[in-house]
Short mmCIF file of C-alpha atoms and ligand atoms in Angstrom, two decimals:
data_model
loop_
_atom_site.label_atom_id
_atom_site.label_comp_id
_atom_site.label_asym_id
_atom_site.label_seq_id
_atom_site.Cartn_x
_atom_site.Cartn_y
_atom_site.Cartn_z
CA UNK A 15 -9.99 -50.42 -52.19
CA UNK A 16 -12.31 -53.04 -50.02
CA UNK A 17 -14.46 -54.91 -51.84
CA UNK A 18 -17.79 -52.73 -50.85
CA UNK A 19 -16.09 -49.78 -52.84
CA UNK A 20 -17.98 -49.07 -56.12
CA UNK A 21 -17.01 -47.20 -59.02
CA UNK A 22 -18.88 -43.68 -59.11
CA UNK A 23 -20.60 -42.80 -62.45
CA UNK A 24 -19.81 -39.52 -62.36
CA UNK A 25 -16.00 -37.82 -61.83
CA UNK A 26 -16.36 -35.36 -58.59
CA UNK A 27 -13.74 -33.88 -56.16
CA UNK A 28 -14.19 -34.45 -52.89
CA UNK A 29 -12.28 -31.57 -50.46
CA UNK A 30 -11.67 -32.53 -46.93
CA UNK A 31 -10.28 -29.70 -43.99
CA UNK A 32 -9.87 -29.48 -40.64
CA UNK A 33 -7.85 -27.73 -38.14
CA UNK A 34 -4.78 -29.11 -36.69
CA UNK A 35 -6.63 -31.01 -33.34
CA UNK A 36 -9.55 -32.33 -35.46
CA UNK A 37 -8.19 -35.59 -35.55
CA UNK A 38 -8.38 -35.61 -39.56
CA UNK A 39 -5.06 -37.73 -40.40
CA UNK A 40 -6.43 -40.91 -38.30
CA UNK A 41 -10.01 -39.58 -40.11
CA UNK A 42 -8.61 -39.75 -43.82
CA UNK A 43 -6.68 -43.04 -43.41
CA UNK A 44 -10.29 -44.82 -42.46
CA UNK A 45 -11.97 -42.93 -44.40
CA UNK A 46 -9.89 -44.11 -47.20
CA UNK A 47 -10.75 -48.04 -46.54
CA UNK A 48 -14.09 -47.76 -45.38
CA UNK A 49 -15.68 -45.35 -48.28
CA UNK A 50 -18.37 -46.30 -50.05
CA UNK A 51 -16.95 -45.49 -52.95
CA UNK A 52 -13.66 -45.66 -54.18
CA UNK A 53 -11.38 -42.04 -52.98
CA UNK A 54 -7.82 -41.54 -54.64
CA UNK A 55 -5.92 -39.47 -52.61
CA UNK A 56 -4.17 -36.51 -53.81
CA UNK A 57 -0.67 -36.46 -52.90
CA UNK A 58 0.23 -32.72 -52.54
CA UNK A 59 3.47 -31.33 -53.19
CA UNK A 60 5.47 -29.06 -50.40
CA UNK A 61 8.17 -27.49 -49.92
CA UNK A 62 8.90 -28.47 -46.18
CA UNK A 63 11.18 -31.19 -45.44
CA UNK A 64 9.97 -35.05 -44.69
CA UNK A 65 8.94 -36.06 -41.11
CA UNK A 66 10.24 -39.20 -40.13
CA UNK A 67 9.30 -42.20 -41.88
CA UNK A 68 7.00 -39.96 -45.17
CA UNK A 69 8.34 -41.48 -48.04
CA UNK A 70 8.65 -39.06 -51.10
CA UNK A 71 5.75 -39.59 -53.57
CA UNK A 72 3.86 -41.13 -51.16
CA UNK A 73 3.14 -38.37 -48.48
CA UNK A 74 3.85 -36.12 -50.46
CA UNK A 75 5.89 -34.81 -53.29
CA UNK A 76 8.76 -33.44 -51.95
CA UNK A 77 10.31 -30.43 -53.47
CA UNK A 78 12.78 -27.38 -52.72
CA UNK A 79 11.22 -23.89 -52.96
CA UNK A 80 13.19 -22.97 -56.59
CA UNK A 81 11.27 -26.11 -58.07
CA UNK A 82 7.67 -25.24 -56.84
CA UNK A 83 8.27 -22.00 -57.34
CA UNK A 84 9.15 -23.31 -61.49
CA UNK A 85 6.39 -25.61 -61.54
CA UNK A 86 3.61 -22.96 -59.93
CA UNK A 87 4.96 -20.57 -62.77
CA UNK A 88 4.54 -23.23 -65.47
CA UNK A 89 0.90 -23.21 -63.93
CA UNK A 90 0.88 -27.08 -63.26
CA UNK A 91 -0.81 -26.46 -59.90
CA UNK A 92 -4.75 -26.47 -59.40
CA UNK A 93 -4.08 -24.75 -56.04
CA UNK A 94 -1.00 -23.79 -53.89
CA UNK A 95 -1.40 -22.05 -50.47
CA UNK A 96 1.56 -20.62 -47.71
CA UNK A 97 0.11 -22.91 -45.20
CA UNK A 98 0.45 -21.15 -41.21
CA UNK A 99 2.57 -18.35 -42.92
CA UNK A 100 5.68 -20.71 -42.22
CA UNK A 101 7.20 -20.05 -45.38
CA UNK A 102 6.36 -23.84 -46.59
CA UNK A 103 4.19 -24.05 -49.38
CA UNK A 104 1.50 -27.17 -50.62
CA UNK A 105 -0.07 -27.04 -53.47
CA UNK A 106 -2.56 -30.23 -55.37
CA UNK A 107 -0.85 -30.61 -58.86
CA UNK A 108 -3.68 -31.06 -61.74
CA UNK A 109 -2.02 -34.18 -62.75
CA UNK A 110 -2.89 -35.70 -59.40
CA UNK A 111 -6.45 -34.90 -60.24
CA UNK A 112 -6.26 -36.50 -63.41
CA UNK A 113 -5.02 -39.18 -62.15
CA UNK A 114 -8.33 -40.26 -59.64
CA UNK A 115 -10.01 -39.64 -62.74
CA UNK A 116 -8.22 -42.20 -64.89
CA UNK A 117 -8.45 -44.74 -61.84
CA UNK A 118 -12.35 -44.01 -62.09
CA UNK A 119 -12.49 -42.66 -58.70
CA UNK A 120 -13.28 -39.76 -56.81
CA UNK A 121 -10.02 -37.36 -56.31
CA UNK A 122 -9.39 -36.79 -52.77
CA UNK A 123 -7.89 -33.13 -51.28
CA UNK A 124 -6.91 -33.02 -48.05
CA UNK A 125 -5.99 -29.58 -47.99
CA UNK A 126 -6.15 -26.17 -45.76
CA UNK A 127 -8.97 -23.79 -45.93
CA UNK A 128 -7.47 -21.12 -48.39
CA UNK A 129 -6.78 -23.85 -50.95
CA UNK A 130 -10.30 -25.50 -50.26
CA UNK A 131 -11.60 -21.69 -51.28
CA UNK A 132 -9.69 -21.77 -54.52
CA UNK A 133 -11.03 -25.77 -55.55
CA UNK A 134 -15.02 -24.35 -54.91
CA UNK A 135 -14.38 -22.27 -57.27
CA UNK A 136 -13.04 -24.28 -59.78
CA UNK A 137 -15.42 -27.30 -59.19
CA UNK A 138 -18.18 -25.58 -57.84
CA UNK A 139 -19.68 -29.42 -57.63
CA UNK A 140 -17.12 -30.30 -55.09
CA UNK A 141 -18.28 -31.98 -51.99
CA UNK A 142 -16.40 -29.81 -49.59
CA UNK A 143 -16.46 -31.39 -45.84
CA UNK A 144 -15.20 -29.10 -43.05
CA UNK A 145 -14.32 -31.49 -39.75
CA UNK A 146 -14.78 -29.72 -36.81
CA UNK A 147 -12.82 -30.85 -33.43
CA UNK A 148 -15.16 -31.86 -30.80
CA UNK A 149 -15.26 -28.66 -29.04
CA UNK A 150 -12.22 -26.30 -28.39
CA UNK A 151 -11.24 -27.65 -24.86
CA UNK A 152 -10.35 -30.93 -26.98
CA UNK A 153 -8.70 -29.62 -29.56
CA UNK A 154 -6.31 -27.54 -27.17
CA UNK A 155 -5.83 -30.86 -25.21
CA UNK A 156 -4.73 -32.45 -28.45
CA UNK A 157 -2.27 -29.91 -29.42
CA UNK A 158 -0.81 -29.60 -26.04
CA UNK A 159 -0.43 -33.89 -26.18
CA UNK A 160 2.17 -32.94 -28.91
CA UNK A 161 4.78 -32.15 -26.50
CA UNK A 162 7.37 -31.26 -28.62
CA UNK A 163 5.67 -27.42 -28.91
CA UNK A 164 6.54 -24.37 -27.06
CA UNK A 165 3.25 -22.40 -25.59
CA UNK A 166 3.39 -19.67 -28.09
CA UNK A 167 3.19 -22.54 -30.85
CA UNK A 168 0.34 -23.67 -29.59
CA UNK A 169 -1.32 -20.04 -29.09
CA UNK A 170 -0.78 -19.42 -32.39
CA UNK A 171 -1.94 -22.83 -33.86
CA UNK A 172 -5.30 -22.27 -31.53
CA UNK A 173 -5.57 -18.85 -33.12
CA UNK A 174 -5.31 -20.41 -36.71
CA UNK A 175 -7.75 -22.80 -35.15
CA UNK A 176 -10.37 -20.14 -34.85
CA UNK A 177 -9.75 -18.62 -37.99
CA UNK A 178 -10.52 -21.55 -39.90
CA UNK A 179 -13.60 -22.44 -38.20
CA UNK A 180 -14.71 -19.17 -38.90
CA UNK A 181 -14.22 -19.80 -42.64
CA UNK A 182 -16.79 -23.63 -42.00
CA UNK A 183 -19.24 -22.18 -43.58
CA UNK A 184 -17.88 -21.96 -46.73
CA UNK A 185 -18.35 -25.72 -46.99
CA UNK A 186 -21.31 -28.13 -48.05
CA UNK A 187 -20.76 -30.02 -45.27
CA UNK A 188 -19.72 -29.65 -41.28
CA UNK A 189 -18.94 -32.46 -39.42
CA UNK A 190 -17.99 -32.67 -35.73
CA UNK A 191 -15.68 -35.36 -35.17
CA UNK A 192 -16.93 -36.28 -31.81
CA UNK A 193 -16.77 -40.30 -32.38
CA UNK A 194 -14.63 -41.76 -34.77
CA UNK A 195 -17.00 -44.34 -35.97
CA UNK A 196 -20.16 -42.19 -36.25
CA UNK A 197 -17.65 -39.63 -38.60
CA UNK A 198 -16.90 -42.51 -40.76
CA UNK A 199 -20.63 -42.98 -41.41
CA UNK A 200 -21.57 -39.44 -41.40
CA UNK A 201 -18.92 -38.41 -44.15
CA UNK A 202 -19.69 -42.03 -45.82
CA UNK A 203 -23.72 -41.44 -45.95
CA UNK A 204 -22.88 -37.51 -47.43
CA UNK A 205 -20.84 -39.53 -50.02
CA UNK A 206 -23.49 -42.00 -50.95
CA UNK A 207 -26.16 -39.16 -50.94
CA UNK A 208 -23.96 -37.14 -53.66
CA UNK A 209 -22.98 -40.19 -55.45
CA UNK A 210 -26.70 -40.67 -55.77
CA UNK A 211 -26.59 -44.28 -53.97
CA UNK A 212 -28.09 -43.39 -50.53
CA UNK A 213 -30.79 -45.92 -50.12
P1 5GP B 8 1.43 -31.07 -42.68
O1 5GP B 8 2.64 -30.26 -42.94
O2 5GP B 8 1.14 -31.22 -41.21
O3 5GP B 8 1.46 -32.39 -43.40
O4 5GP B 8 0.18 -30.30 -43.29
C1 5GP B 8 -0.11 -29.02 -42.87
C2 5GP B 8 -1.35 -28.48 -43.53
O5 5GP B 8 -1.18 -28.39 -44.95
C3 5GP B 8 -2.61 -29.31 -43.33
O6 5GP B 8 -3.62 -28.44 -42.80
C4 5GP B 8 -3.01 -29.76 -44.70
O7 5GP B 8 -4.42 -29.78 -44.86
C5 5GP B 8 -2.39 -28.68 -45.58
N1 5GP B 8 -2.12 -29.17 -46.93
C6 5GP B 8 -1.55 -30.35 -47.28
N2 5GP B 8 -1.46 -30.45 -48.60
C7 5GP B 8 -2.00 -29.32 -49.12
C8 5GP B 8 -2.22 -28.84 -50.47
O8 5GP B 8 -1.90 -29.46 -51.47
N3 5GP B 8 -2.80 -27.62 -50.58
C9 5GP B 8 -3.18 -26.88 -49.50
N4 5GP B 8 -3.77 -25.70 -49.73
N5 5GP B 8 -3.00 -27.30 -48.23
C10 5GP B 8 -2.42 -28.50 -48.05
#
């Protein structure tokens, strides 16, 4: 936490999506020093297998499809979602919520649209932020710069693109990540505003 963070007064949950091509991993990570207030991150669980160099409790919570499958039926998931229709599931485990609470912050989902749906409704106070590529030519040059996927990957990711645009709406907030530095501030002003701090 940098030094300008303050501690909000009042617990929210903050719920951040974007389509893959928005640019919202290199968006979270600053977003996550240069807050105004202080964000704890969630740290889902899934059920798909590291990348290299994610480190187990840190990226995520790791886990094989019989023990999700245990711990969604002992109900200790706020959310879960079958994320692309890949078979891997992700799910935000309550105690992770908790958790930001205890540290006094603001719990931090960065999660897909159907389990941003499911949060609204459980914390119909949530500040739900939908980032928006810059325009579509951009985000199909981003997922083409990935080089390691076929062209029917990226048809289908572009289609799942669309679809979760279409769902923006949804959201308190839309913000086109056009500049990285003006996103910072836009999503850091509609933080201040609901934390009641905008001067
Ligand atoms: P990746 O596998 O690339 O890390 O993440 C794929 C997608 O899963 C991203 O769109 C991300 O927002 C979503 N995701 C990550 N964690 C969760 C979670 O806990 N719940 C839901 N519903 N989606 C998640």
């Amino acid at each position: 936490m940098s030094s300008a963070q303050v501690l909000p007064n009042r617990f929210r949950v903050v719920v951040l999506s974007g389509p893959s091509g928005s640019g919202k991993t290199t968006v979270v990570e600053r977003l996550l020093e240069a807050a105004p207030l202080r964000l704890v991150k969630s740290i889902s669980a899934t059920t798909r297998a590291p990348r290299n160099g994610e480190v187990d409790g840190e990226s995520y919570y790791f886990l094989s499809p019989q023990e999700f499958a245990e711990r969604k039926a002992r109900e200790e998931f706020l959310e879960t979602a079958e994320v692309f229709g890949a078979g891997y599931w992700y799910g935000t485990l309550k105690t992770e919520v908790d958790r930001a609470q205890r540290m006094g912050g603001w719990s931090f989902l960065e999660i897909d649209v159907q389990g941003a749906l499911r949060v609204m409704e459980l914390y119909p106070d949530a500040v739900t932020i939908f980032l928006h590529p810059p325009s579509m030519e951009e985000c199909e040059r981003r997922l083409r710069s990935r080089a390691s996927e076929s062209e029917e990957a990226v048809q289908k990711r572009l289609r799942q693109v669309q679809e979760e645009i279409g769902q923006s709406g949804r959201y308190r907030y839309q913000v086109i990540n056009d500049r990285l530095d003006d996103t910072i501030a836009e999503i850091s002003r509609i933080l201040r505003r609901e934390a009641g701090t905008a001067d």
